[in-house]
XYZ file of C-alpha atoms in Angstrom:
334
model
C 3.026 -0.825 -18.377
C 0.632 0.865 -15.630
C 1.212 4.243 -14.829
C 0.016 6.437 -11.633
C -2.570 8.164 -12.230
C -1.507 12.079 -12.457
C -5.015 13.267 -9.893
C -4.131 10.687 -7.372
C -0.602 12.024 -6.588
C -2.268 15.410 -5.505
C -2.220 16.501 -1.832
C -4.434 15.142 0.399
C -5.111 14.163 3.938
C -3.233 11.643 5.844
C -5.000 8.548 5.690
C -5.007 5.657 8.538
C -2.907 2.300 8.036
C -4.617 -1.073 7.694
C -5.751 -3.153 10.382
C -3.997 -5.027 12.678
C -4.335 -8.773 12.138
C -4.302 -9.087 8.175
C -1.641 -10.729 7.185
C 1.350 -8.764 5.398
C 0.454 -4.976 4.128
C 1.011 -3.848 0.193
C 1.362 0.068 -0.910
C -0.427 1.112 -4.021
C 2.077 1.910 -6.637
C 0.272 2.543 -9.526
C -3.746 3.542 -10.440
C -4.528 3.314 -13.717
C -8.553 3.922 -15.541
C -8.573 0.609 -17.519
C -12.342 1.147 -18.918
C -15.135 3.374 -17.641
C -15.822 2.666 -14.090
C -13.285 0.366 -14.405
C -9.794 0.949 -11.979
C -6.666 -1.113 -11.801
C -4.207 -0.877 -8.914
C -0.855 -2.081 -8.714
C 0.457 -3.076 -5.576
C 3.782 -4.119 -3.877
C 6.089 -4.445 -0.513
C 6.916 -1.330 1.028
C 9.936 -2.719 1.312
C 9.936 -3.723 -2.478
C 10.450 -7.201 -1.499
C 8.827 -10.424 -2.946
C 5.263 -11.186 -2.836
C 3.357 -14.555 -1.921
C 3.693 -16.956 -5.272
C 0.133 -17.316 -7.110
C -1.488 -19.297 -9.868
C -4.679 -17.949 -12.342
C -7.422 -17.885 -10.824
C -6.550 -16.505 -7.063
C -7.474 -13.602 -5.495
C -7.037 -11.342 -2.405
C -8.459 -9.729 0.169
C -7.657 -6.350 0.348
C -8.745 -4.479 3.767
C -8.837 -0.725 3.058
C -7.701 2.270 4.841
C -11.312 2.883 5.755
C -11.478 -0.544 7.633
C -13.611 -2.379 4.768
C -12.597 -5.637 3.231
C -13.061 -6.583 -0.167
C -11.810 -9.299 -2.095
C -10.100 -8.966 -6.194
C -8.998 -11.417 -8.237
C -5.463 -11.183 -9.534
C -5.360 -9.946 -12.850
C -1.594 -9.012 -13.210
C 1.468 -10.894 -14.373
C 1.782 -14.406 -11.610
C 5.783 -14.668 -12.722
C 6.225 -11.210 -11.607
C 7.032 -11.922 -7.950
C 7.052 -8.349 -7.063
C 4.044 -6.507 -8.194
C 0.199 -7.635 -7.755
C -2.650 -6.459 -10.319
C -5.847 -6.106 -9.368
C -9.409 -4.649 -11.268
C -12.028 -2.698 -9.716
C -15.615 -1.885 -10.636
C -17.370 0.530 -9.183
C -20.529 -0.335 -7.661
C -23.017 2.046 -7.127
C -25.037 -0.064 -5.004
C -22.383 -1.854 -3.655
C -21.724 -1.641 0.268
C -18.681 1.331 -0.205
C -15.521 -0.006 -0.859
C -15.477 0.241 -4.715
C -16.159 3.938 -4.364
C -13.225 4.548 -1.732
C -10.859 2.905 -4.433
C -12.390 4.984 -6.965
C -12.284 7.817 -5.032
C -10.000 7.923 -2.261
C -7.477 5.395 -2.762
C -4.282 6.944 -4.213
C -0.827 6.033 -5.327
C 1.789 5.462 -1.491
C -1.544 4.386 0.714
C -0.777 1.267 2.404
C -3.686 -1.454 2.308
C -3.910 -4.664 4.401
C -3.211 -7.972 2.433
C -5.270 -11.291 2.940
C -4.227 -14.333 0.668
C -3.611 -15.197 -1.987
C -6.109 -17.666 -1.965
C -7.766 -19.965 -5.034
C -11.343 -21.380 -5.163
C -10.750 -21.187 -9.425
C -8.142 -23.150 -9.928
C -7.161 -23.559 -13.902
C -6.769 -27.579 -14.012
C -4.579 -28.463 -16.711
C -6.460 -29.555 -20.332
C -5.864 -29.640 -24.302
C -8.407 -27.139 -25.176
C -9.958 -24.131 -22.874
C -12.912 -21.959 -23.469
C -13.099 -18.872 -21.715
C -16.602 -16.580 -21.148
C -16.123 -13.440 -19.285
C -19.157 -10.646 -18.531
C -18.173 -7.090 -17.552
C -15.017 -7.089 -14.648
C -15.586 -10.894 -14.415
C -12.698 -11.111 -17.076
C -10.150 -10.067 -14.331
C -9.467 -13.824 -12.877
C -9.539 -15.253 -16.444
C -6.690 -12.807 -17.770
C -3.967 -15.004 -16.156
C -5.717 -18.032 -17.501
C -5.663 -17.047 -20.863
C -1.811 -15.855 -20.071
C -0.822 -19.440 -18.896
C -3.049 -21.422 -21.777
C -1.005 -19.219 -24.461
C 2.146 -19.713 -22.509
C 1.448 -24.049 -22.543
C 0.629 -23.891 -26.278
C -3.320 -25.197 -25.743
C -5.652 -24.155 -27.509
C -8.232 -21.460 -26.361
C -10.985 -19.066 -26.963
C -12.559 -15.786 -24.907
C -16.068 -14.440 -25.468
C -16.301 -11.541 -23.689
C -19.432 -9.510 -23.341
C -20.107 -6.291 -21.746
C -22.532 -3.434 -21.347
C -20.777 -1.444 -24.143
C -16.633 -1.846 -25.319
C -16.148 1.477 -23.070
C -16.713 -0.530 -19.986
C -14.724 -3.248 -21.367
C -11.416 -3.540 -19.392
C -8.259 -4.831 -20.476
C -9.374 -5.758 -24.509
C -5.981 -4.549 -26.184
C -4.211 -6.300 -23.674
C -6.437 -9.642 -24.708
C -5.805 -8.825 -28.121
C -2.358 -8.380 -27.682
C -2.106 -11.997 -26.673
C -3.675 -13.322 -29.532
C -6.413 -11.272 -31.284
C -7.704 -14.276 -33.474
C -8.742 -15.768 -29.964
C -10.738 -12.925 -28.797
C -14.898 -12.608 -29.300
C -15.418 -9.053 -28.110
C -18.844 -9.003 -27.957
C -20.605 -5.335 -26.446
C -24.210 -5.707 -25.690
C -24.909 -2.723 -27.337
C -23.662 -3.686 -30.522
C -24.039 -6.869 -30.883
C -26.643 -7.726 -28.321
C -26.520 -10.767 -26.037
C -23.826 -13.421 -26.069
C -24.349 -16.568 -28.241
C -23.311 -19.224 -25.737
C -24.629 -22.413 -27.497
C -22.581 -20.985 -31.043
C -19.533 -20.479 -29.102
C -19.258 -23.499 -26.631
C -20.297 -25.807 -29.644
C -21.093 -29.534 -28.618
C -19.589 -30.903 -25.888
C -16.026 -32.388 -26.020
C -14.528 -34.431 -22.541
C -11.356 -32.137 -23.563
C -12.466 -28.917 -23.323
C -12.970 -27.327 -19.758
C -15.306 -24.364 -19.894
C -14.490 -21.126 -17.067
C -16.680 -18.243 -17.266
C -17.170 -15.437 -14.258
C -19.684 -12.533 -14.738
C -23.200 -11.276 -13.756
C -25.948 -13.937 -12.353
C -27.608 -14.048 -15.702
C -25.014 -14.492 -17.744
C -24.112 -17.874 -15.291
C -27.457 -18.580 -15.562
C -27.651 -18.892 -19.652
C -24.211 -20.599 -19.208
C -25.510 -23.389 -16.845
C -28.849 -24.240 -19.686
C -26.256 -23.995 -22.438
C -23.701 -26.929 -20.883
C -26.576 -28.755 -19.566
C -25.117 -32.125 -21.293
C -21.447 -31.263 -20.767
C -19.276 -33.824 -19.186
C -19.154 -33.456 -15.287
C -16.472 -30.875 -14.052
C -16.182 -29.964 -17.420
C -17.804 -26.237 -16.382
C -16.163 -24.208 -13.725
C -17.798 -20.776 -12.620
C -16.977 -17.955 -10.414
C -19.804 -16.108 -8.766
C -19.993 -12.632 -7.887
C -23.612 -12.801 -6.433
C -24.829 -15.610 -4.312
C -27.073 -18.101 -5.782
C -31.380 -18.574 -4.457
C -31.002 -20.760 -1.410
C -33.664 -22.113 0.909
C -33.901 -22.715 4.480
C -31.125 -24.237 6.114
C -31.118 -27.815 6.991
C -32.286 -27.518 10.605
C -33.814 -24.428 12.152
C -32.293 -25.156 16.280
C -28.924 -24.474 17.514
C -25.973 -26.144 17.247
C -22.776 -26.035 19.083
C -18.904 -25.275 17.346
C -16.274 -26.673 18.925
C -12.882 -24.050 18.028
C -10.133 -26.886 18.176
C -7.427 -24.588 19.025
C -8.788 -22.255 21.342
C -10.751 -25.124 22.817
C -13.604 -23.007 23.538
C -17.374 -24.077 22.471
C -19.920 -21.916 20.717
C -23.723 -22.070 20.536
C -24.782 -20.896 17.029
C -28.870 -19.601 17.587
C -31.078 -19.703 14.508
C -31.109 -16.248 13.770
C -27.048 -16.043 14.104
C -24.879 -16.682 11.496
C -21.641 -18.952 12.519
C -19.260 -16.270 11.597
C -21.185 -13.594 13.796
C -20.931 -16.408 17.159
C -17.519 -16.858 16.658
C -16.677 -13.522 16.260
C -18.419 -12.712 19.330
C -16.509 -15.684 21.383
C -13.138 -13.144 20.241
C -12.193 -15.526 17.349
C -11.317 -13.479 14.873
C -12.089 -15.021 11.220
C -11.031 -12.817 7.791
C -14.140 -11.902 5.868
C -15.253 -10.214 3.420
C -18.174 -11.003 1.314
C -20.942 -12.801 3.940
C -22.734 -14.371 1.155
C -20.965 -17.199 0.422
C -19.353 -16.424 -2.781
C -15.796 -14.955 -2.249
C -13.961 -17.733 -0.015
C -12.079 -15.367 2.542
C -13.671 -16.977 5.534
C -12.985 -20.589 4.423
C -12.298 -22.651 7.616
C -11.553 -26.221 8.345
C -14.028 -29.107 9.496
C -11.843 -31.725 11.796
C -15.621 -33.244 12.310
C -19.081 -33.048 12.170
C -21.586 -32.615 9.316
C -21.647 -29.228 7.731
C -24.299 -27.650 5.797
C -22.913 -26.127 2.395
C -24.960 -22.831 1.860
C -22.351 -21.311 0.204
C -21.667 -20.314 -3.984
C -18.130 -22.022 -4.097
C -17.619 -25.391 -3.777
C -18.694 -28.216 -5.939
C -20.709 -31.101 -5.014
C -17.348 -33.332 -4.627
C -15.712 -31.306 -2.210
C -19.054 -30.367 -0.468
C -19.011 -34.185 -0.134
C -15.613 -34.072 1.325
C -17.031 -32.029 4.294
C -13.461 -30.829 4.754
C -14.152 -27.245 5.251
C -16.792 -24.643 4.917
C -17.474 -21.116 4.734
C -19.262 -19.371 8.085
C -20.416 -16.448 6.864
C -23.420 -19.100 5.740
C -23.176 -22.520 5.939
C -24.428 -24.269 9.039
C -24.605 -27.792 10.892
C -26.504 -30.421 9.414
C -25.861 -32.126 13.406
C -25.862 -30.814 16.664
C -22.309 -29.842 16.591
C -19.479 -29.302 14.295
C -15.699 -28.992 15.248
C -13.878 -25.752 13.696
C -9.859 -25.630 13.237
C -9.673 -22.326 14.608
């Protein structure tokens, strides 16, 4: 069970409530150190009511006291319908808002609540293996939950720095410790991909999330894997080049019915905003999905980490924060 961390329930100054705009608000209820620089909160209603349902592989967006948003996956129990579980890294070159959970964020504060949403879905199969790098474990802990819970059969390799920083491994363990490759880089050096994923098999589906270079060795090592047979979650955004076109293009917003010129040097999300659309972001690289938004028509250009080559195809929705117009104009459901 999480407990509060005793040094967060000490006095301290009155803090500001979320936003206006995000969609519900969650108090912290429990903090808890889960590895080094590692942090777990628990959060539910303030009035102890029922949170939105999930499935493994969602995630939030949490918008802090201090008026950043950041987006978690949800790493707690999905048949709880009270109580969310979220992991934190901290970040020292992040952009601030793993240090103010780190630091600042304590046990009764009230944060704003985006989601849940799911770019990772778990689709169903007979066999799952699961490759996690540092904190990118936290959206495959409910994965592993639900295979174990179906009967399949699975496997985790899960690398880190050193088994310090290492979050949640007795939990793991405690699921099914023949299942579990704890693998620390410090004592066992890198991760053996091509040993562990083995040849391919049209039953298995692969999900791994972690660091760019550990996605990277993934990708070479499932090179002949059967199509969809390898879903990732990114962290950092992958190398793009220039966009499509380098002119303007217009956005139609279908339910405002007001029309924006996008420049070059603007980024979609930054014109809307400034038209007084608001649209929930976090990220701005492409890579977390809180500013997905839906295409009624037009020709986008996918720049973003997410989506896979069949739903780019589908050109059903995009993400502003980077993707563009491969037209002159593009129609927005906003």
């Amino acid at each position: 069970m999480i407990t509060a961390d005793p040094l967060s329930l000490a006095p301290r100054p009155a803090e500001p409530v979320p936003a206006a705009g995000t969609a519900a608000t969650v108090r912290v209820a429990a903090k808890r150190v889960e590895a080094d620089g590692v942090v777990s909160l628990e959060l539910v209603a303030p009035d102890g009511g029922r949170l939105p349902d999930w499935a493994p592989g969602a995630h939030v967006d949490l918008v802090l006291p201090n008026g950043t948003t950041r987006q978690y996956s949800l790493c707690g129990d999905r048949w709880d319908a009270h109580r969310y579980r979220v992991g934190v890294l901290r970040e020292p070159a992040g952009r601030g808002g793993s240090a103010y959970v780190h630091d600042r964020l304590a046990v009764g504060d009230l944060v704003g609540l985006g989601g849940p949403r799911n770019n990772f879905p778990l689709v169903p199969a007979g066999r799952y293996l699961f490759v996690a790098g540092g904190i990118g474990i936290t959206p495959l802990v409910p994965m592993i939950r639900q295979a174990a819970l179906l009967g399949a059969d699975w496997e985790l390799l899960y690398g880190g720095r050193t088994r310090a920083s290492m979050a949640f491994v007795d939990e793991l363990a405690g699921i099914d410790d023949g299942r579990v490759r704890v693998v620390p880089q410090d004592e066992h050096g890198l991760l053996d991909l091509a040993g562990f994923l083995g040849t391919p098999d049209p039953g298995t589906r692969v999900y791994a999330c972690g660091p760019a270079p550990m996605l990277a060795a993934l990708a070479d090592a499932t090179a002949d894997w059967p199509r969809h047979a390898v879903r990732t979650e990114r962290f950092v955004a992958r190398e793009l080049g220039a966009p499509a076109r380098d002119t303007a293009f217009e956005v139609e917003l279908a339910r405002t019915g007001r029309t924006v010129t996008v420049p070059p040097d603007r980024s979609m999300l930054a014109a809307i905003a400034e038209a007084g659309v608001e649209v929930l972001s976090s990220c701005r690289r492409g890579t977390c999905g809180t500013c997905e938004t839906g295409v009624l028509a037009g020709e986008p250009d996918h720049r973003d980490s997410i989506l896979d080559d069949d739903e780019r195809a589908g050109g059903d929705c995009l993400f502003p924060c980077v993707s563009r117009s491969l037209g002159d104009r593009l129609v927005l459901d906003l």
